[in-house]
Amino acid sequence: MSEASSLIPITVNGEHREVEPTVTGVQLFDSDKSVIAVRLNGQPRDLYTPLKAGDFVESIDINSKDGLAIMRHSATHVMAQAVQEIYPQAKLGIGPVIEDGFYYDFDVDKPFTPEDMKEIEKRMQRIIKSSQSFRRRIVTEDQARQEEADQPYKLELIDSAEEAIDQGKDTEVSQGQLTMYDNCDREGTVVWTDLCHGPHLPNTRYIKAFKLQRTAGAYWRGSEKNPMLQRIYGTAWASKEDLKAYLQRLEEAAKRDHRKLGAEMDLFSFPDEIGPGLAVFHPKGAAVINAMKEYSRIEHRKNHYSFVQTPHITKGGLYETSGHLQWYKDGMYPPMHLDEEKDANGKVIREGFDYYLKPMNCPMHNLIFKSRQRSYRELPLRLFEFGTVYRYEKSGVVHGLTRVRGLTQDDSHIYCTREQMKGELTSLLSFVLKLLKDFGLNDFYLELSTKDEHKYVGSDEIWEEATRTLAEVARDSGLDLVDDPGGAAFYGPKISVQARDALGRTWQLSTIQLDFNLPERFGLEYIAADGTRQRPVMIHRALFGAIERFFAILLEHYAGAFPAWLAPVQVLGVPVSEANSDYLKEILDRLDESLVRCEMDASDDRFGKKIRNASKSKTPFILIVGDDDQARGAVSFRFRDGSQLNGVAVDNALAWINQAITSHQQINSAADFCSATDASLSEEN
C-alpha cells in the first residue's frame, strides 16, 4: 500500500486535508499556541482526541467563548485538586463553568475562611506551574464506582449518568459514556482524578490568570432537602490584563449596585415586615417609576394602544384554561380556597373555589377580547396595562429589584389577523427599540427562543410558521440574531431584545411572543370580511419587562446619575446664606408649578458642606443663590462635573431647565446643558 493511500481525508477550519491516521489536534495546530481544543464535528473535544476519516475539525482559541469556558472548567479541576491536597477528607460535588468564571462545591468539616482561600490559591499556582496534563479515560459504571467509592456525591452523579446515557442525554459527567480525567505530572504519573465529561486544556500552564473570589453555602443540587456544601467561586482569563480589566469592571459594578444606590439615594427598600422580594418605593424612587410610566403611556397612546385594567386575583379555572397552572404552578403563590358555604350543621351547601394571585395578565386580556363580538375592522386591537403580578421565587433566588416576588409588567397583547401579523411584528419591534433608546440604551442584539420539545402546546406546523415569521422580522431589523433553542414559553416562540449597559453587561429586556395557541384555548374569534368566524393571532409584548427590574438596570447603567427627565430630584437649591433662602424658594416654587421635581437644602450646614453634599446627590441641576445673584435677579448653575454657569437671569434659567428636561439628553456639564438648550457659556447677567 502506498504512503498516500494510508492518509485519511478530514476538513480543518473549512479546508480539505489528507493527514496521517494517527494525527490529533496537537499536531494540526502545533504552530498556534492559542489553540487549546477542537470542535470535532460540532462538539468541543480535547486537543489530543484521535481523528478519523471524514471528520470536520475546527480550532478553539483560548480567547473565544468556548476557549474561555474550557480553561475555566480546567481551573475548577485545579482548584478541587488543591482543596483535596490541603483537606484530604473533602468530598467533591460539581464544578461547572458560569458566566465569567466557575465554582466547585465541597463537603468539608467547616466553612472556608479568607486564610483558607489564600492557601488554596497558592496551592493552585503551584499546580499550574507544574504543567500537569489533563488525560481523558472512558470507564465503565463499575470502574467509576470503584474509583469514586469514597465520594458519595460522585456516586450519585454516576447513578444519574447511567440513566441519562440510556436515554441518550448528557449530564455533568457524561456525554454518551462515563469518563474520568487524570491530572498527570511531567513523568506521566497520575496525581489526581475527577469524574468529568470534559473537554480540558492540554495542560495547566494554559491557565494564565485566575483569582478565587468568594465562598458561599449551597445545597447539593439546589435542594434544601440535601446537605449544605461549601462553594468556592473563582474566575480565570486568557491574560493578566483581561483579569485586571474584569476585576475593575466588578469594582465599578459594586459601586453601581442598585441595592447600594437605592439605599444611598433613598429610592426603595425591602422591609422585613413585608417579606422577601416585595419592594416599597420611597418618594424619590416612585418619582422615577412614575416618570417611566408616564412617558410610556404617552408613547403607547401615540401608537394606538387601548389601556385596560385587571384585578390582582382570580379563580384558578382561568389558569387551567390558559395552561399556566399545568406548566407554572410551582412558580405561583398557593391557592386561597374561598366562597365555600355551609349550613348550620357544617354541611357544605356550596362548593368554594381556589383563587390565585395573578402571575400574568394575558388570560385576563383574552377575556376582555372575548367580552363581545369582534370585527376584522377592529384589528389589530392593542391592549396595554401596567399590571402587577405575583410570582413565588425561592428566598435564595430573590435578588434586589432584578428578581422579585411582586412585579409590575408593562404588558401588551395585540390581536390581529394572519395577514397583519408580520407587519405588526415589524412595527412592534421598531416601537420597542425606539423606546429603549429613549431611555438611553443603544447597544442591542436579538435572541430567538424556539420550542421546548418537552413543554409546548399546539401543532408543529403552527410552531414552524410562528418561528419562521419571527426570524424573518428579527433579521429584517438589521440587528444580530442568536438562537436560544428550547427557550420559548409553552404557547409560542419569542424574540427577546438583549441590551448592553454602560459596563458592557447584557440584560434581557423586551420580549415579543407570537401565539396561535391561547386564542384557540380561549375560543377567541372575530368576524372576517366574508362573514366567517376566524381565529386571531395573539402577540404578547412586555417592553420594560418588569418595571422594577428595568428601574434597577437603569439605576446601574447611569450609576444613579439619571438624565434630567428621569432624575428623582431634578433641581436642588443651595442658598449661600439664610438671607438668600426666601428668594431661592420663590424660584423653586415657580419650577414646581411646571412639575419640575425640586428640593432645597435648608439645613444649618455651612455653604461648603452644602455644596459637597449637593455634588454627591447626583442631581442634574444645582441652583446656587448668593447676594450678588439675588441683587441682579439671577441664579447660578452647578453641574455634576463641577462646571458652572453664573449670573443667569431667572426667567432664562427656568426656561432652560424645562427645555433641558424635555430634550431627554444626559446632562452632566455646563457644555451638555448649553447644547441641549438655548443657553450660552458666556451668559453673564
XYZ file of C-alpha atoms in Angstrom:
685
model
C 0.000 0.000 0.000
C 1.396 3.431 -0.944
C 2.045 6.127 1.648
C -0.611 8.379 0.065
C -3.283 5.700 0.324
C -2.699 5.438 4.092
C -3.706 9.075 4.606
C -7.235 9.957 5.747
C -9.356 12.893 4.489
C -10.513 15.493 7.046
C -11.656 19.124 6.899
C -9.684 21.598 9.024
C -11.203 25.061 9.545
C -13.061 24.658 6.246
C -10.036 23.379 4.278
C -9.847 19.815 2.928
C -6.677 17.975 4.004
C -5.105 14.497 3.841
C -3.420 13.528 7.123
C -1.819 10.572 8.884
C -4.410 8.362 10.644
C -2.608 8.912 13.966
C -2.868 12.705 13.820
C -4.644 14.728 16.541
C -5.335 18.398 17.079
C -1.974 18.649 18.832
C -0.178 18.108 15.514
C -2.704 20.042 13.411
C -2.336 23.242 15.432
C 1.168 22.832 16.829
C 2.270 26.220 15.464
C -0.578 28.158 17.124
C -0.238 28.078 20.907
C -3.532 29.922 21.403
C -5.456 26.832 20.186
C -6.345 24.785 23.259
C -9.069 22.419 21.960
C -11.006 21.485 18.837
C -14.612 21.429 17.773
C -14.928 17.960 16.292
C -17.999 17.540 14.089
C -19.596 20.394 16.024
C -18.690 19.209 19.545
C -15.871 20.643 21.726
C -13.209 17.996 22.317
C -9.722 17.748 23.835
C -6.864 18.712 21.551
C -5.415 15.164 21.618
C -8.708 13.435 20.622
C -7.987 10.857 17.819
C -9.371 11.810 14.413
C -10.954 9.623 11.761
C -11.707 9.937 8.072
C -14.389 12.480 7.226
C -14.082 14.475 10.455
C -14.752 18.212 10.429
C -12.220 19.884 12.724
C -12.300 23.498 13.891
C -9.768 25.122 16.184
C -10.878 26.604 19.519
C -8.853 29.639 20.548
C -8.341 30.283 24.261
C -9.737 33.815 23.802
C -13.018 32.562 22.310
C -16.168 31.925 24.326
C -15.672 28.149 24.107
C -11.958 28.505 24.836
C -12.537 30.538 27.983
C -15.152 28.016 29.157
C -12.723 25.124 28.691
C -9.964 26.995 30.534
C -12.304 27.888 33.409
C -13.533 24.325 33.730
C -9.919 23.140 33.834
C -9.355 25.708 36.599
C -12.121 24.055 38.637
C -10.196 20.775 38.497
C -7.033 22.540 39.647
C -8.997 24.146 42.495
C -10.554 20.810 43.550
C -7.131 19.154 43.448
C -5.709 21.951 45.614
C -8.557 21.609 48.131
C -8.110 17.851 48.415
C -4.345 18.195 48.816
C -4.920 20.571 51.748
C -8.065 18.840 53.086
C -7.778 15.130 52.116
C -11.196 14.302 53.613
C -13.062 16.832 51.440
C -15.886 15.313 49.404
C -16.407 16.651 45.873
C -19.661 17.910 44.413
C -19.682 19.501 40.946
C -17.552 22.229 39.342
C -19.298 23.894 36.400
C -18.441 26.981 34.391
C -20.645 30.044 34.944
C -20.672 33.461 33.292
C -17.158 34.953 33.604
C -15.995 32.239 35.992
C -16.503 28.919 37.715
C -17.253 27.281 41.056
C -16.812 23.956 42.808
C -18.856 22.549 45.698
C -17.158 20.765 48.597
C -18.376 18.885 51.647
C -15.897 19.894 54.359
C -15.969 19.971 58.160
C -16.203 23.776 58.410
C -16.688 26.722 56.054
C -13.652 28.065 54.232
C -12.062 31.177 55.764
C -10.267 34.014 53.911
C -6.989 32.465 55.087
C -8.082 29.105 53.616
C -8.801 30.810 50.297
C -5.294 32.296 50.189
C -3.751 28.905 50.880
C -5.891 27.215 48.201
C -4.949 29.914 45.683
C -1.224 29.435 46.413
C -1.564 25.668 46.012
C -3.364 26.205 42.678
C -0.487 28.388 41.457
C 1.957 25.610 42.344
C -0.136 23.028 40.436
C -0.421 25.309 37.398
C 3.358 25.886 37.264
C 3.972 22.124 37.399
C 2.459 21.728 33.886
C 0.159 18.857 34.735
C -1.642 17.427 31.709
C -5.350 16.513 31.573
C -5.905 12.981 30.275
C -9.305 11.507 29.450
C -10.304 7.876 30.151
C -13.533 6.089 29.264
C -14.694 3.979 32.210
C -17.479 1.522 32.900
C -20.023 2.109 35.639
C -18.264 -0.451 37.847
C -14.865 1.166 37.295
C -16.292 4.601 38.078
C -17.921 3.335 41.267
C -14.718 1.675 42.365
C -12.632 4.798 41.803
C -15.208 7.069 43.468
C -16.087 4.699 46.311
C -15.335 7.321 48.982
C -17.099 10.157 47.132
C -20.881 9.948 47.842
C -21.830 12.864 45.606
C -19.908 11.417 42.672
C -21.669 8.091 43.194
C -24.988 9.909 42.966
C -23.811 11.541 39.712
C -22.898 8.105 38.358
C -26.453 6.902 39.092
C -27.893 9.887 37.192
C -25.428 9.444 34.335
C -26.284 5.803 33.729
C -29.977 6.635 33.409
C -29.203 9.604 31.133
C -26.907 7.527 28.906
C -29.719 5.007 28.389
C -31.983 7.910 27.353
C -29.370 9.474 25.070
C -28.921 12.538 27.295
C -25.827 14.299 28.644
C -25.050 15.055 32.300
C -22.327 16.888 34.242
C -20.078 13.820 33.998
C -21.147 12.019 30.810
C -21.705 12.566 27.108
C -22.886 9.173 25.913
C -20.368 7.460 28.181
C -18.727 7.852 31.576
C -15.276 9.420 31.546
C -12.578 10.252 34.085
C -9.921 12.943 33.748
C -6.486 12.282 35.225
C -4.125 15.105 36.124
C -0.652 13.774 35.279
C 2.737 15.217 36.188
C 5.582 15.616 33.683
C 6.629 11.988 34.180
C 3.104 10.831 33.350
C 2.212 9.809 36.895
C -1.430 10.336 37.846
C -1.574 12.792 40.757
C -5.318 13.481 40.880
C -8.517 12.276 39.165
C -12.067 13.558 38.717
C -15.236 12.217 37.112
C -15.975 14.599 34.209
C -17.044 14.720 30.561
C -14.547 17.479 29.625
C -13.058 18.803 27.467
C -9.970 20.286 29.119
C -6.804 22.196 28.352
C -3.712 20.304 27.149
C -2.003 21.227 30.431
C -2.357 23.502 33.446
C 0.114 26.164 32.269
C -2.543 27.433 29.849
C -4.322 28.889 32.898
C -2.638 32.278 32.624
C -4.607 34.394 35.087
C -7.094 33.394 37.774
C -8.443 34.546 41.110
C -10.612 32.969 43.794
C -13.362 35.412 44.657
C -15.655 34.260 47.438
C -17.262 31.360 49.254
C -20.912 30.603 49.951
C -23.114 27.854 51.299
C -25.016 25.910 48.640
C -27.402 22.986 48.933
C -26.385 19.936 46.932
C -28.199 20.134 43.609
C -30.044 23.252 44.819
C -32.496 21.370 47.060
C -32.998 22.320 50.701
C -33.631 18.633 51.378
C -29.974 17.918 50.594
C -26.801 18.649 52.614
C -25.331 22.137 52.661
C -21.982 22.217 50.850
C -19.316 24.933 50.700
C -18.963 26.592 47.295
C -15.825 28.409 46.142
C -16.251 30.881 43.275
C -13.395 31.912 41.018
C -12.634 33.494 37.686
C -9.988 32.833 35.017
C -8.935 34.778 31.924
C -6.626 34.345 28.955
C -4.257 37.085 30.173
C -3.397 39.073 33.283
C -4.612 42.199 31.500
C -8.030 40.619 30.891
C -8.245 39.552 34.539
C -7.330 43.056 35.727
C -9.941 44.625 33.428
C -12.583 42.180 34.691
C -11.796 42.917 38.343
C -12.030 46.635 37.596
C -15.440 46.047 35.999
C -16.524 44.185 39.113
C -15.330 47.065 41.283
C -17.285 49.528 39.176
C -20.327 47.228 39.192
C -20.172 47.095 43.001
C -20.253 50.890 43.101
C -23.260 50.828 40.777
C -25.117 48.013 42.568
C -28.738 49.133 42.530
C -29.289 47.873 46.087
C -26.445 50.063 47.355
C -27.560 53.098 45.321
C -31.191 52.524 46.294
C -30.290 52.928 49.962
C -27.860 55.827 49.442
C -30.332 57.766 47.284
C -33.392 56.898 49.421
C -35.193 55.259 46.483
C -36.611 51.958 47.785
C -36.341 49.319 50.490
C -37.416 45.771 51.337
C -38.920 45.870 54.853
C -38.705 42.591 56.752
C -42.264 43.225 57.915
C -43.495 42.813 54.321
C -41.339 39.911 53.152
C -38.567 38.995 50.680
C -38.826 40.222 47.108
C -41.574 42.765 47.867
C -40.240 46.289 47.399
C -41.617 49.575 48.653
C -40.652 52.654 46.654
C -39.937 55.818 48.602
C -40.978 59.236 47.211
C -37.777 59.648 45.178
C -37.926 56.120 43.780
C -41.614 56.465 42.972
C -40.806 59.716 41.147
C -38.558 57.778 38.742
C -41.105 54.983 38.334
C -43.863 57.492 37.591
C -41.686 59.308 35.034
C -41.037 55.975 33.310
C -44.721 55.093 33.289
C -45.906 58.500 32.143
C -43.557 58.573 29.181
C -44.547 55.026 28.269
C -48.251 55.924 28.472
C -47.790 58.855 26.108
C -45.888 56.765 23.555
C -48.449 53.962 23.719
C -51.269 56.432 23.138
C -49.431 57.769 20.079
C -49.224 54.196 18.784
C -52.947 53.476 19.218
C -52.958 51.202 22.256
C -56.108 50.826 24.365
C -55.500 50.935 28.118
C -57.091 48.275 30.307
C -57.017 47.307 33.962
C -57.470 43.876 35.532
C -57.685 42.544 39.121
C -54.838 41.041 41.144
C -56.666 37.789 41.980
C -58.804 35.308 40.053
C -60.364 31.877 40.172
C -57.937 29.109 39.337
C -60.050 27.904 36.428
C -58.791 30.817 34.341
C -55.249 29.466 34.544
C -56.425 25.941 33.841
C -57.875 27.234 30.569
C -54.678 29.100 29.705
C -52.451 26.193 30.726
C -50.398 28.201 33.205
C -51.412 26.013 36.149
C -50.122 22.962 34.319
C -46.745 24.467 33.454
C -46.053 27.141 36.099
C -47.870 26.110 39.275
C -44.604 25.747 41.208
C -43.810 29.393 40.499
C -47.221 30.661 41.637
C -48.376 31.511 45.137
C -50.508 28.782 46.770
C -54.262 28.990 46.190
C -56.751 30.542 48.598
C -59.916 28.456 48.910
C -62.850 30.885 49.161
C -66.635 31.219 48.689
C -67.496 27.886 50.295
C -70.853 27.957 52.158
C -72.036 25.635 54.932
C -75.374 25.176 56.669
C -75.938 25.347 60.418
C -74.764 21.743 60.762
C -71.500 22.400 58.960
C -72.533 20.628 55.773
C -71.168 22.181 52.594
C -74.075 23.537 50.569
C -71.976 25.445 48.056
C -68.546 24.419 46.864
C -65.817 27.024 47.026
C -63.158 27.930 44.515
C -59.379 28.155 44.525
C -58.260 31.726 43.934
C -54.747 32.630 42.840
C -52.729 35.813 42.956
C -52.267 36.840 39.334
C -48.919 35.593 37.930
C -49.525 37.036 34.444
C -52.000 39.286 32.633
C -52.620 37.569 29.301
C -55.578 35.333 30.341
C -57.496 38.372 31.615
C -56.776 40.323 28.440
C -58.175 37.379 26.482
C -61.410 37.709 28.457
C -61.596 41.397 27.512
C -61.259 40.470 23.845
C -63.908 37.772 24.277
C -66.365 40.021 26.150
C -68.218 40.877 22.941
C -68.268 40.080 19.234
C -65.250 41.479 17.374
C -64.985 42.540 13.733
C -61.943 42.423 11.479
C -62.309 46.217 11.280
C -61.216 46.445 14.944
C -57.963 44.613 14.289
C -55.226 44.979 15.178
C -56.527 45.505 18.719
C -53.693 46.547 21.029
C -54.418 46.194 24.753
C -51.989 47.690 27.266
C -51.756 47.505 31.051
C -49.361 48.283 33.848
C -50.346 45.061 35.578
C -48.878 43.996 38.909
C -48.339 40.237 39.107
C -47.017 37.910 41.809
C -44.637 35.004 41.457
C -43.257 32.818 44.190
C -39.490 32.953 43.869
C -37.460 30.946 46.378
C -35.660 33.011 49.009
C -32.239 32.106 47.595
C -33.270 33.335 44.142
C -34.754 36.706 45.171
C -32.220 39.442 44.392
C -32.867 43.150 44.891
C -35.171 44.537 42.210
C -33.889 42.208 39.490
C -35.661 39.124 40.901
C -38.736 39.972 42.960
C -41.996 38.351 44.027
C -44.231 41.296 43.215
C -43.602 42.982 39.861
C -45.364 45.349 37.510
C -45.334 44.434 33.831
C -45.893 46.946 31.066
C -47.877 44.254 29.359
C -49.399 44.425 25.886
C -51.427 41.869 23.998
C -52.111 42.510 20.348
C -54.810 40.666 18.430
C -54.512 40.716 14.652
C -55.276 38.752 11.507
C -52.809 36.325 9.917
C -52.287 38.845 7.113
C -51.476 41.649 9.571
C -49.126 39.510 11.662
C -45.746 40.195 10.063
C -46.335 43.915 9.607
C -47.495 44.218 13.202
C -44.418 42.379 14.475
C -42.128 44.602 12.404
C -43.663 47.864 13.654
C -43.786 46.472 17.185
C -40.052 45.700 17.218
C -39.293 49.191 15.900
C -41.502 50.708 18.626
C -39.762 48.658 21.328
C -36.261 49.625 20.177
C -37.226 53.284 19.891
C -38.483 53.432 23.483
C -35.444 51.635 24.861
C -33.227 54.149 23.052
C -35.269 56.982 24.570
C -34.240 55.624 27.980
C -30.567 55.745 26.984
C -29.869 52.138 25.914
C -28.419 51.828 22.416
C -26.426 48.601 22.122
C -28.737 45.706 21.200
C -28.895 42.265 19.703
C -31.836 39.866 19.394
C -32.380 36.343 20.668
C -34.851 33.905 19.114
C -36.272 31.395 21.610
C -37.690 28.287 19.982
C -39.862 25.372 21.043
C -39.027 23.233 24.061
C -39.808 19.755 22.752
C -40.929 18.667 26.237
C -43.051 21.695 27.096
C -45.381 23.055 24.429
C -48.947 23.074 23.185
C -50.227 23.286 19.626
C -49.205 21.664 16.364
C -45.684 21.527 14.942
C -46.930 23.314 11.807
C -48.141 26.325 13.800
C -44.876 26.495 15.727
C -42.881 26.354 12.493
C -44.892 29.214 10.957
C -44.599 31.349 14.090
C -40.858 30.718 14.438
C -40.188 31.411 10.753
C -42.125 34.694 10.890
C -40.315 35.924 13.991
C -36.939 35.006 12.483
C -37.731 36.998 9.314
C -38.762 40.057 11.333
C -35.648 39.806 13.502
C -33.299 39.535 10.522
C -35.017 42.431 8.753
C -34.238 44.650 11.758
C -30.546 44.554 10.887
C -29.565 43.531 14.429
C -27.510 40.439 15.208
C -29.710 37.403 15.890
C -28.672 34.477 18.083
C -30.604 31.275 18.741
C -31.973 30.152 22.097
C -33.035 26.532 21.408
C -35.844 25.341 23.673
C -36.175 28.710 25.417
C -39.745 29.531 24.371
C -42.798 29.599 26.626
C -45.189 26.670 26.190
C -47.540 28.643 23.924
C -45.194 30.147 21.323
C -41.721 31.282 20.219
C -40.351 34.705 21.099
C -37.838 37.392 20.213
C -36.109 38.991 23.166
C -34.155 42.226 22.977
C -30.773 41.881 24.672
C -29.228 45.210 25.702
C -25.691 46.017 26.857
C -25.346 48.602 29.598
C -22.571 51.115 30.344
C -20.368 48.320 31.756
C -20.922 46.045 28.754
C -23.166 43.664 30.704
C -26.040 42.077 28.810
C -29.622 42.253 30.079
C -32.686 40.637 28.566
C -35.278 43.381 28.221
C -38.287 43.447 25.912
C -39.902 40.246 24.708
C -42.213 39.694 21.727
C -44.011 36.353 21.633
C -46.128 35.055 18.793
C -49.022 32.891 19.969
C -51.512 30.826 17.950
C -52.421 28.635 20.916
C -54.052 30.776 23.624
C -56.621 32.163 21.148
C -57.512 28.534 20.452
C -57.702 27.590 24.142
C -59.915 30.613 24.916
C -62.038 30.275 21.775
C -61.257 33.819 20.589
C -62.906 34.810 17.312
C -63.545 37.770 15.054
C -65.949 38.186 12.121
C -63.907 38.322 8.894
C -64.765 40.411 5.813
C -66.511 37.417 4.232
C -68.695 36.907 7.316
C -66.877 33.814 8.578
C -65.584 33.430 12.116
C -61.798 33.435 12.262
C -59.226 32.923 14.994
C -56.994 35.947 15.718
C -53.251 35.747 16.144
C -52.079 36.915 19.587
C -48.812 38.776 20.195
C -47.515 39.055 23.768
C -45.215 42.008 24.405
C -43.519 43.320 27.531
C -41.428 46.395 26.810
C -39.693 47.075 30.123
C -40.421 43.508 31.187
C -40.793 44.181 34.883
C -40.733 47.878 35.715
C -38.867 47.131 38.943
C -36.122 45.250 37.107
C -35.860 47.903 34.383
C -35.551 50.548 37.108
C -32.627 48.577 38.597
C -30.950 48.242 35.187
C -31.223 51.990 34.519
C -30.020 52.813 38.034
C -26.855 50.772 37.464
C -26.457 51.903 33.840
C -26.404 55.568 34.928
C -24.717 54.871 38.306
C -27.608 56.820 39.835
C -26.928 59.921 37.711
C -30.166 59.728 35.719
C -30.929 62.000 32.772
C -32.726 65.122 33.969
C -36.130 63.923 32.782
C -35.841 60.755 34.905
C -33.932 62.090 37.909
C -35.759 61.707 41.242
C -34.766 65.289 42.122
C -34.213 67.444 39.062
C -33.240 70.700 40.739
C -31.571 71.174 44.115
C -31.454 74.684 45.523
C -28.499 75.738 47.684
C -28.611 79.206 49.260
C -25.247 80.733 50.148
C -26.759 82.084 53.352
C -30.093 82.016 55.127
C -30.754 85.522 53.796
C -30.972 84.064 50.276
C -33.428 81.257 51.183
C -36.728 83.049 50.543
C -35.566 84.334 47.161
C -34.398 80.846 46.136
C -37.629 79.261 47.379
C -39.652 81.571 45.105
C -37.613 80.324 42.136
C -38.111 76.686 43.119
C -41.850 77.293 43.610
C -42.078 78.522 40.013
C -40.319 75.369 38.820
C -42.616 73.249 40.974
C -45.620 74.828 39.230
C -44.308 73.425 35.928
C -43.949 69.985 37.614
C -40.174 70.087 37.938
C -39.078 67.973 40.917
C -37.279 70.349 43.295
C -35.706 70.358 46.727
C -33.847 72.985 48.753
C -31.073 72.434 51.260
C -32.443 74.402 54.210
C -30.061 72.812 56.715
C -27.810 74.723 59.108
C -24.672 73.357 57.440
C -22.005 75.715 56.160
C -22.225 76.562 52.456
C -19.122 74.487 51.608
C -20.636 71.367 53.144
C -23.931 72.011 51.357
C -22.094 72.112 48.031
C -20.218 68.880 48.842
C -23.491 67.181 49.763
C -25.154 68.526 46.622
C -22.319 67.164 44.465
C -22.865 63.694 45.940
C -26.639 63.833 45.357
C -26.350 63.150 41.583
C -28.916 65.932 40.961
C -28.541 67.244 37.384
C -29.114 70.936 38.230
C -27.872 72.623 41.400
C -29.102 76.192 41.680
C -26.958 78.453 43.848
C -28.050 81.875 45.027
C -25.813 84.400 46.775
C -26.222 88.099 47.468
C -24.942 89.124 44.015
C -27.371 86.735 42.275
C -30.273 87.975 44.374
C -29.424 91.613 43.728
C -29.353 91.025 39.951
C -32.498 88.833 39.774
C -30.312 85.916 38.743
C -29.242 82.437 39.755
C -26.081 80.341 39.236
C -25.937 76.744 37.971
C -23.578 73.998 39.135
C -23.463 70.679 37.268
C -22.422 67.133 38.105
C -18.866 67.566 36.797
C -18.337 70.736 38.866
C -18.701 73.172 35.963
C -20.863 76.260 36.463
C -22.949 78.904 34.699
C -23.079 82.064 36.770
C -25.431 85.031 36.896
C -28.211 83.602 34.705
C -31.429 85.644 34.613
C -34.173 83.779 36.466
C -36.611 83.680 33.518
C -33.877 82.273 31.264
C -32.852 79.763 33.908
C -36.395 78.434 34.312
C -36.970 78.226 30.559
C -33.671 76.430 30.001
C -34.293 73.912 32.783
C -37.655 72.974 31.291
C -36.090 72.804 27.829
C -33.258 70.571 29.059
C -35.688 68.201 30.778
C -37.840 67.975 27.651
C -34.800 67.178 25.479
C -34.273 63.822 27.271
C -30.500 64.286 26.901
C -27.973 63.279 29.545
C -26.657 66.475 31.133
C -23.553 66.272 33.301
C -21.828 69.556 32.498
C -22.380 73.180 31.518
C -21.451 72.242 27.942
C -24.116 69.470 27.886
C -26.667 71.953 29.234
C -25.882 74.562 26.590
C -26.023 72.037 23.738
C -29.466 70.892 24.904
C -30.876 74.382 25.349
C -30.604 77.962 24.149
C -28.147 78.681 26.964
C -24.704 80.177 26.344
C -21.493 79.501 28.231
C -20.764 83.221 28.052
C -24.084 84.155 29.697
C -23.470 86.849 32.300
C -26.405 88.927 33.502
